Coordinates of C-alpha atoms and ligand atoms in Angstrom, one line a residue:
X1 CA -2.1 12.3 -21.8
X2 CA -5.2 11.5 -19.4
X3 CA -6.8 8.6 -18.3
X4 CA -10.3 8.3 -16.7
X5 CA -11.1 5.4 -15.2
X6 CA -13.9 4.8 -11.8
X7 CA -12.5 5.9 -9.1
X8 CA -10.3 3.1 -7.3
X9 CA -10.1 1.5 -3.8
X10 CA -7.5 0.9 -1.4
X11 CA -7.5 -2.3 -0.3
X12 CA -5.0 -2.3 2.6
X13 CA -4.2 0.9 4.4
X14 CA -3.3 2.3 7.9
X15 CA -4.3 5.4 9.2
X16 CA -3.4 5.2 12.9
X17 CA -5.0 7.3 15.4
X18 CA -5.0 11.6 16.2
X19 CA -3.3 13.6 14.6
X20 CA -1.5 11.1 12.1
X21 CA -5.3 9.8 10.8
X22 CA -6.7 13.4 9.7
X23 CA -3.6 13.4 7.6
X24 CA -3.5 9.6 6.2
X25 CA -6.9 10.2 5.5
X26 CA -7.2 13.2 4.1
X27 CA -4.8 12.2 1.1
X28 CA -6.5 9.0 0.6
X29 CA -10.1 10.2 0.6
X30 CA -8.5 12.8 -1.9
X31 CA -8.3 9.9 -4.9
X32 CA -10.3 6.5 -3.3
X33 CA -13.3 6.0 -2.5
X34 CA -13.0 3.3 0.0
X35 CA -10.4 1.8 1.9
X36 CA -9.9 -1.4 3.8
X37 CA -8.7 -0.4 7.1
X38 CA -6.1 -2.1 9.2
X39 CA -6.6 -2.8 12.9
X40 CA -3.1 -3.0 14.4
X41 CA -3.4 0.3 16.4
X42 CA -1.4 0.5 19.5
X43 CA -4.5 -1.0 21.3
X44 CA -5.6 -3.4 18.9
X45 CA -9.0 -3.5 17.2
X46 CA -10.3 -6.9 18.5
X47 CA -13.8 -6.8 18.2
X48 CA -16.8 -5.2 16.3
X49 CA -17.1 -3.0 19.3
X50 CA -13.7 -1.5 18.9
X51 CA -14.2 -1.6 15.4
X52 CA -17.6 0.2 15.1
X53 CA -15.3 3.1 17.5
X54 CA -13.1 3.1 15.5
X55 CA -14.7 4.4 12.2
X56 CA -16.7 6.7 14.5
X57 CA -13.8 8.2 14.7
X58 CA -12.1 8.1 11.4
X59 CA -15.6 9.6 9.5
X60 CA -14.9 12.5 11.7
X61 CA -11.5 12.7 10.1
X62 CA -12.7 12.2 6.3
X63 CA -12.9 16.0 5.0
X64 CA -16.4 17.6 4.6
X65 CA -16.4 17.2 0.7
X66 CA -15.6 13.6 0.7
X67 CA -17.9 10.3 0.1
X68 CA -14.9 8.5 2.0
X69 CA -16.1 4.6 3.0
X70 CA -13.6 3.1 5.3
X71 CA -14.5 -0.6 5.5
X72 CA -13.6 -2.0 8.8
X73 CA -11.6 -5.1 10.1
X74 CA -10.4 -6.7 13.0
X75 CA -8.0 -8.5 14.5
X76 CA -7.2 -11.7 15.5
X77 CA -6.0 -13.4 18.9
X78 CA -5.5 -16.5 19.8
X79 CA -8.9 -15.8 21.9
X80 CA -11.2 -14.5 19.5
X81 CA -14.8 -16.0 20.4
X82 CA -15.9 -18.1 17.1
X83 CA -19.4 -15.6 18.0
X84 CA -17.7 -12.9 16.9
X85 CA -17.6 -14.1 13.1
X86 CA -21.5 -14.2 13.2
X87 CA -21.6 -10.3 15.0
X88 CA -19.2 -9.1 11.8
X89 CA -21.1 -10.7 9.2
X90 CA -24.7 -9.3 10.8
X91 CA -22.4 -5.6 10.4
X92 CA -22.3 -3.5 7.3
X93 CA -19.6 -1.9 8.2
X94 CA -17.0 -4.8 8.9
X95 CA -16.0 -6.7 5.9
X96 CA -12.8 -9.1 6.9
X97 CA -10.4 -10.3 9.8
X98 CA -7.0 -9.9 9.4
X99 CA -4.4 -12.4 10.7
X100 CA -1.2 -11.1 12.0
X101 CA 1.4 -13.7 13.1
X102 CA 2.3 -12.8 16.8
X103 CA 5.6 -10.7 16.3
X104 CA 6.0 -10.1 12.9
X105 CA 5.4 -6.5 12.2
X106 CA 4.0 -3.6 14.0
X107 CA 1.8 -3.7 17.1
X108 CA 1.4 -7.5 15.9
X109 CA 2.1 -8.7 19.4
X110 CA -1.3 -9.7 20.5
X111 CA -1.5 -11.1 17.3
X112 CA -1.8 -15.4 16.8
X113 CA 1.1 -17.5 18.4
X114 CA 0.1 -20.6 16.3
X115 CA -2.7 -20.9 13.5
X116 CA -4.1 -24.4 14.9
X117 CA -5.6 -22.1 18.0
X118 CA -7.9 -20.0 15.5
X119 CA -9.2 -23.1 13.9
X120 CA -12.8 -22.3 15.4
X121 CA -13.1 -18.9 14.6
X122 CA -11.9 -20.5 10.9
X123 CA -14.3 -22.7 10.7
X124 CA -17.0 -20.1 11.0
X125 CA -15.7 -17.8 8.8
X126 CA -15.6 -20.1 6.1
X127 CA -19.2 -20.7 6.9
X128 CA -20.1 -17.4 7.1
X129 CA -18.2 -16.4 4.3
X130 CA -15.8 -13.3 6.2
X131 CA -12.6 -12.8 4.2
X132 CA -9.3 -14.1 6.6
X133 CA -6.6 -11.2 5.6
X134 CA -3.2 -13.0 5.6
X135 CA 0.5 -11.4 6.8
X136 CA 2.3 -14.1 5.5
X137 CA 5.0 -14.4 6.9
X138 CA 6.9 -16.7 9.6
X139 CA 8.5 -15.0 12.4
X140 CA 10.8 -18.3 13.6
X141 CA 13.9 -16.5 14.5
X142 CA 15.7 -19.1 12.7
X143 CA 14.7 -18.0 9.3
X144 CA 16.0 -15.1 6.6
X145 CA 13.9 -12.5 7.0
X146 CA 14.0 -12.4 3.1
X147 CA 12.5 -16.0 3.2
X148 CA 9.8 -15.4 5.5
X149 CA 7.1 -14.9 2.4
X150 CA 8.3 -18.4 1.1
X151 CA 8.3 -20.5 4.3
X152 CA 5.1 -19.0 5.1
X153 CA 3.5 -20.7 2.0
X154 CA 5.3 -23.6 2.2
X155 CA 4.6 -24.0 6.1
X156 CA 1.2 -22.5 6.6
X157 CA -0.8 -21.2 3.7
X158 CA -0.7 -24.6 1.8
X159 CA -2.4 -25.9 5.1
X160 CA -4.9 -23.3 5.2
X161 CA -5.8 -23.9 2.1
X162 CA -6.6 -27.8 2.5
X163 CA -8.5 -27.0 5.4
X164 CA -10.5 -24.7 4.9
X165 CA -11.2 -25.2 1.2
X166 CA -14.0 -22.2 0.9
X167 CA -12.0 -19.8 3.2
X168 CA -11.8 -16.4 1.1
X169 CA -8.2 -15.5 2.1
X170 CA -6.2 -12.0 1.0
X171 CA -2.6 -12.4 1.0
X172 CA -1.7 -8.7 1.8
X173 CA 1.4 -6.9 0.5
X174 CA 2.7 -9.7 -1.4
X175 CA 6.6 -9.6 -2.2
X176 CA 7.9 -12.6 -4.0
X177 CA 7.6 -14.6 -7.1
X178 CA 6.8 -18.1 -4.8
X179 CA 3.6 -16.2 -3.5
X180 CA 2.8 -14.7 -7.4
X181 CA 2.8 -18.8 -8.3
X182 CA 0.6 -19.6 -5.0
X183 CA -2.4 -17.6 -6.4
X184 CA -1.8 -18.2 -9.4
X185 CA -2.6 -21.8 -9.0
X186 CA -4.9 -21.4 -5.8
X187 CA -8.6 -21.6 -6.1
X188 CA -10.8 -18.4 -7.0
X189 CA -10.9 -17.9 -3.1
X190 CA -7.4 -16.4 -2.8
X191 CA -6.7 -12.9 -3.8
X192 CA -3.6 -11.3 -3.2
X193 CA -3.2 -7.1 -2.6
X194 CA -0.1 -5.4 -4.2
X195 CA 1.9 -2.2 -3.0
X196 CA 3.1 0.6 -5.1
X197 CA 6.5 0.6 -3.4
X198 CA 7.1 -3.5 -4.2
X199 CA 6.2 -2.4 -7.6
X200 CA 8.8 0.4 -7.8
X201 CA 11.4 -0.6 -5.8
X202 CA 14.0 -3.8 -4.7
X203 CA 16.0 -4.2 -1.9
X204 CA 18.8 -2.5 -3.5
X205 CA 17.1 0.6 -3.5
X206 CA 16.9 -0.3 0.2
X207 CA 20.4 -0.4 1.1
X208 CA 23.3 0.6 -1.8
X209 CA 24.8 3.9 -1.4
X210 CA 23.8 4.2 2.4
X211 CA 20.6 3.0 4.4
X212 CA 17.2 4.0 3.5
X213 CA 15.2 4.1 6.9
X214 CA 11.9 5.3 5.0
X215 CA 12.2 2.1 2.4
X216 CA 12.1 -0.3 5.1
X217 CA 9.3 -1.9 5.7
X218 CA 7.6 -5.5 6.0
X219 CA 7.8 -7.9 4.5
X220 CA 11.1 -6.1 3.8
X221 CA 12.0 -5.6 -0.3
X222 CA 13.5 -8.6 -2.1
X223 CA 15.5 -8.8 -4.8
X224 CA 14.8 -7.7 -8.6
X225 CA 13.5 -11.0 -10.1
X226 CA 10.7 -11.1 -7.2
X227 CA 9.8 -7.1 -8.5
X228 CA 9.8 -8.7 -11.7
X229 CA 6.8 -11.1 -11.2
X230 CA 5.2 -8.6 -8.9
X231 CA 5.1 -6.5 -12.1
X232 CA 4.0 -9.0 -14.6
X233 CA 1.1 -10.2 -11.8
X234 CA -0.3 -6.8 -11.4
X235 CA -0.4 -5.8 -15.1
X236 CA -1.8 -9.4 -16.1
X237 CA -5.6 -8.3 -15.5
X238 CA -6.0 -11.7 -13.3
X239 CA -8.9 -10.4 -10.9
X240 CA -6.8 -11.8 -8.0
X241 CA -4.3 -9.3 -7.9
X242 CA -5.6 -6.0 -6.3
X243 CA -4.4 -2.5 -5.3
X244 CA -3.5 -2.3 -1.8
X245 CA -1.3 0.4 -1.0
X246 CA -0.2 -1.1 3.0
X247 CA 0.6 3.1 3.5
X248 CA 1.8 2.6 6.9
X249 CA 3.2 5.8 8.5
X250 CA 5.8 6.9 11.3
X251 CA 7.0 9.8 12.6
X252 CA 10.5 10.4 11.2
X253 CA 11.3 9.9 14.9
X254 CA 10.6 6.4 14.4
X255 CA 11.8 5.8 11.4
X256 CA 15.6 7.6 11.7
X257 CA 16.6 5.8 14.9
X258 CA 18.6 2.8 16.0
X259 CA 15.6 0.4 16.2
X260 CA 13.2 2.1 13.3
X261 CA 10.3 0.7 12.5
X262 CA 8.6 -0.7 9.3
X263 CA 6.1 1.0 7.3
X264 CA 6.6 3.1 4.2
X265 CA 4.1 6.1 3.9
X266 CA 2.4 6.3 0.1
X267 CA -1.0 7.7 0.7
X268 CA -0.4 11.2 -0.7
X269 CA 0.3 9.6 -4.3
X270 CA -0.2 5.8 -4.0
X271 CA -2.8 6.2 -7.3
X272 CA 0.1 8.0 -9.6
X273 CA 2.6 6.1 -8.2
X274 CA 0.6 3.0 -9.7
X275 CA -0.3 4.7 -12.8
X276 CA 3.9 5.3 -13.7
X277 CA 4.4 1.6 -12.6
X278 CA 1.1 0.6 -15.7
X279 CA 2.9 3.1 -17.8
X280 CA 6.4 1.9 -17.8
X281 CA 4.7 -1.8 -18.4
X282 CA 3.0 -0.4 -20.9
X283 CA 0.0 -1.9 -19.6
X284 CA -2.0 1.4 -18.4
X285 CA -5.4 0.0 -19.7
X286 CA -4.9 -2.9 -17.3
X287 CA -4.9 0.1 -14.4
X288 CA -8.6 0.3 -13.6
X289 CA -9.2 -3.3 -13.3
X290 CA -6.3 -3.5 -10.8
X291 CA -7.5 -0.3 -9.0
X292 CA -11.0 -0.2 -9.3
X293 CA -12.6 -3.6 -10.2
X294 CA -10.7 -6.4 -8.9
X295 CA -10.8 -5.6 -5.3
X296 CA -14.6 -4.6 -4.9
X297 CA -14.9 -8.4 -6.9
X298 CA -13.2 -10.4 -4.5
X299 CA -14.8 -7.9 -1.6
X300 CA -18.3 -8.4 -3.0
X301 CA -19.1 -4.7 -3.1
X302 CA -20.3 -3.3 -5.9
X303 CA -18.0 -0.6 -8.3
X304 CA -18.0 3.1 -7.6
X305 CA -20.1 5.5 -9.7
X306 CA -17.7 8.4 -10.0
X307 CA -14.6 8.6 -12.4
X308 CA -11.2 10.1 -11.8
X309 CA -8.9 11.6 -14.5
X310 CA -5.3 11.1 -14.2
X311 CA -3.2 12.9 -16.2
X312 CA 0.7 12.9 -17.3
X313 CA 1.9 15.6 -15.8
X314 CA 4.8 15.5 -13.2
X315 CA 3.9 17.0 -9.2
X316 CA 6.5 17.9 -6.7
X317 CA 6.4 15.8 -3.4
X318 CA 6.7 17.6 -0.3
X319 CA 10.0 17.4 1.4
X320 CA 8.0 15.7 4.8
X321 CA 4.4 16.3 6.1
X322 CA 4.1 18.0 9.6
X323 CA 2.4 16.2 12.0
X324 CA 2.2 17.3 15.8
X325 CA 5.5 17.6 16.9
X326 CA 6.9 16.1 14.5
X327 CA 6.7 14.7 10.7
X328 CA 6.1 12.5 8.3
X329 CA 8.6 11.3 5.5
X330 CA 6.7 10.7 2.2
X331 CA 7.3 8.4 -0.5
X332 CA 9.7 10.0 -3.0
X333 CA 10.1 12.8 -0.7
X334 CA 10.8 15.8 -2.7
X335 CA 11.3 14.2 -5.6
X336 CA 8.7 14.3 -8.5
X337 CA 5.9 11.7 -9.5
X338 CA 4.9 11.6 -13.5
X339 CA 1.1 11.7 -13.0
X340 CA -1.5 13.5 -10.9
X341 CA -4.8 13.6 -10.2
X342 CA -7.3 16.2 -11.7
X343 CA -10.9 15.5 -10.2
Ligands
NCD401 C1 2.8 -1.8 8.8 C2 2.5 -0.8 9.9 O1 3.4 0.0 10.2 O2 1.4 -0.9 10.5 N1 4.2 -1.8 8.4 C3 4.7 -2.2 7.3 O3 5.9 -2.2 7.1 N2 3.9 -2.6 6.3 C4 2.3 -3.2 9.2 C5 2.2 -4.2 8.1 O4 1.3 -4.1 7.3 O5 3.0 -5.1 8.1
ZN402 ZN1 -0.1 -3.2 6.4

């Protein structure tokens, strides 16, 4: 079985720095053609400067035979100047800001301590039309992690929203059926990016039969009925659901350890990983809007020219990926994947 469809982009992915980025991206320039790249390095991305720096050095990374595009973001602080909304949207290359609530997931600690401080920046990038890329969730030590997603809505999003009316906003990595509803009866203006692994997996998978270090990551894997909607949201061919793979890695350092950190590593797969999720909904004809239509829409950029085949046939994961001193543990680590991609 094959299926050709225009070759997709990644609409939320991390690539890190060194070592770690001529891997991420070599495997995701392999199958996309662009990617929307995260800014929570170590040193945060927190201006076009940094930004522009940054891609300097990720096209030195993308292999010679590659048409790679990373599109660029930043981050925000509680001190972003308002200016710089006006400097990204004069920029080709930078297409969105990206909200991280101070705390709640890696390197996110220069992120915003309360949304009522960004309100300035806000305003201008609802005038200026820049895309405000959500990580929804609330990081009040009080609350389940499992409910962060929910309160986040309830507490924050549904503000945003009657604010700032025109805002374009992503909700990244979406998890739960209460954020499925929320775009679902938001305006056009909110989109939402989906992951391969809260596709494939619940939180079960997570933690029954002993702890699975290299399925953690944030927001963390809920329960089967939220997979469920995830699954019926991403196979509905509503333009506001859109690949984004959130391929985050760690070295296996970081992952096996008493304090391990979040981030599940899909990149070398994340297309056929989507393609067996289509194909067990029997919805693979809804694949290419998801991949390769929906995301460039709500991005305003036009679709790519080239097509990729996939085709049914299964591929061996490596058991890790060397990096440096260390290594990376892939998604479905030595395990097979149904589909592949044959250029
Ligand atoms: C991401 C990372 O490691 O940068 N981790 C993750 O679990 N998804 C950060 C993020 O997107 O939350
Ligand atoms: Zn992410």
């Amino acid at each position: 079985m094959h299926l050709n469809i225009t070759q997709p982009d990644d609409l939320h992915l991390h690539v890190r720095e060194d070592a770690m980025m001529s891997l991420a991206i070599s495997h995701t320039a392999r199958v996309f053609a662009r990617a929307i790249i995260m800014p929570n390095l170590a040193t945060p991305i927190i201006s076009t400067e940094a930004a522009l720096a940054y891609r300097a050095n990720i096209l030195l990374a993308i292999p010679k035979d590659s048409n790679f595009i990373p599109l660029m973001t930043i981050y925000l602080t509680d001190n972003t100047p308002p200016s710089e909304v006006e400097k990204i949207k004069s920029n080709q290359h930078i297409h969105a800001i990206k909200y991280y609530p101070a705390g709640a997931t890696t390197n996110s600690d220069s992120g915003v301590t309360n949304l009522s401080k960004t309100y300035k920046i806000l305003e201008q990038m609802e005038k200026h039309d820049v895309p405000l890329l959500v990580h929804g969730e609330v990081t009040d030590s009080d609350i389940d992690i499992f409910d962060r997603e929910k309160i986040f809505i309830e507490r924050h999003l549904n503000v945003l929203i009657n604010d700032f009316p025109s805002l374009r906003i992503v909700f990244e990595h979406i998890t739960t059926k209460e954020a499925v509803d929320f775009v679902n009866e938001s305006s056009k203006n909110i989109g939402a990016t989906i992951t391969a692994h809260h596709l494939l997996l619940n939180r079960s998978h997570m933690l029954v039969g002993g702890i699975k270090p290299h399925l953690y990551c944030l927001p963390v894997l809920k329960r089967e009925t939220h997979r469920t909607a995830l699954l019926e949201a991403a196979t509905s061919a509503n333009p506001k659901f859109f690949l984004g793979t959130d391929s985050a890695p760690h070295t296996i350092k970081k992952k096996e350890s008493a304090c391990g950190c979040a981030g599940i590593y899909t990149a070398h797969a994340a297309l056929e990983l989507y393609a067996e999720i289509f194909e067990q909904e029997n919805a693979l004809d809804k694949l290419e809007g998801f991949a390769s239509q929906f995301g460039a829409d709500f991005y305003n950029l036009p679709h790519n020219s080239r097509k990729i085949t996939l085709e049914k046939s299964p591929q061996t994961i490596p058991a890790t990926f060397p990096v440096e001193n260390d290594a990376i543990y892939p998604f479905r680590a030595g395990e097979s994947v149904a589909w592949r991609v044959s250029q």
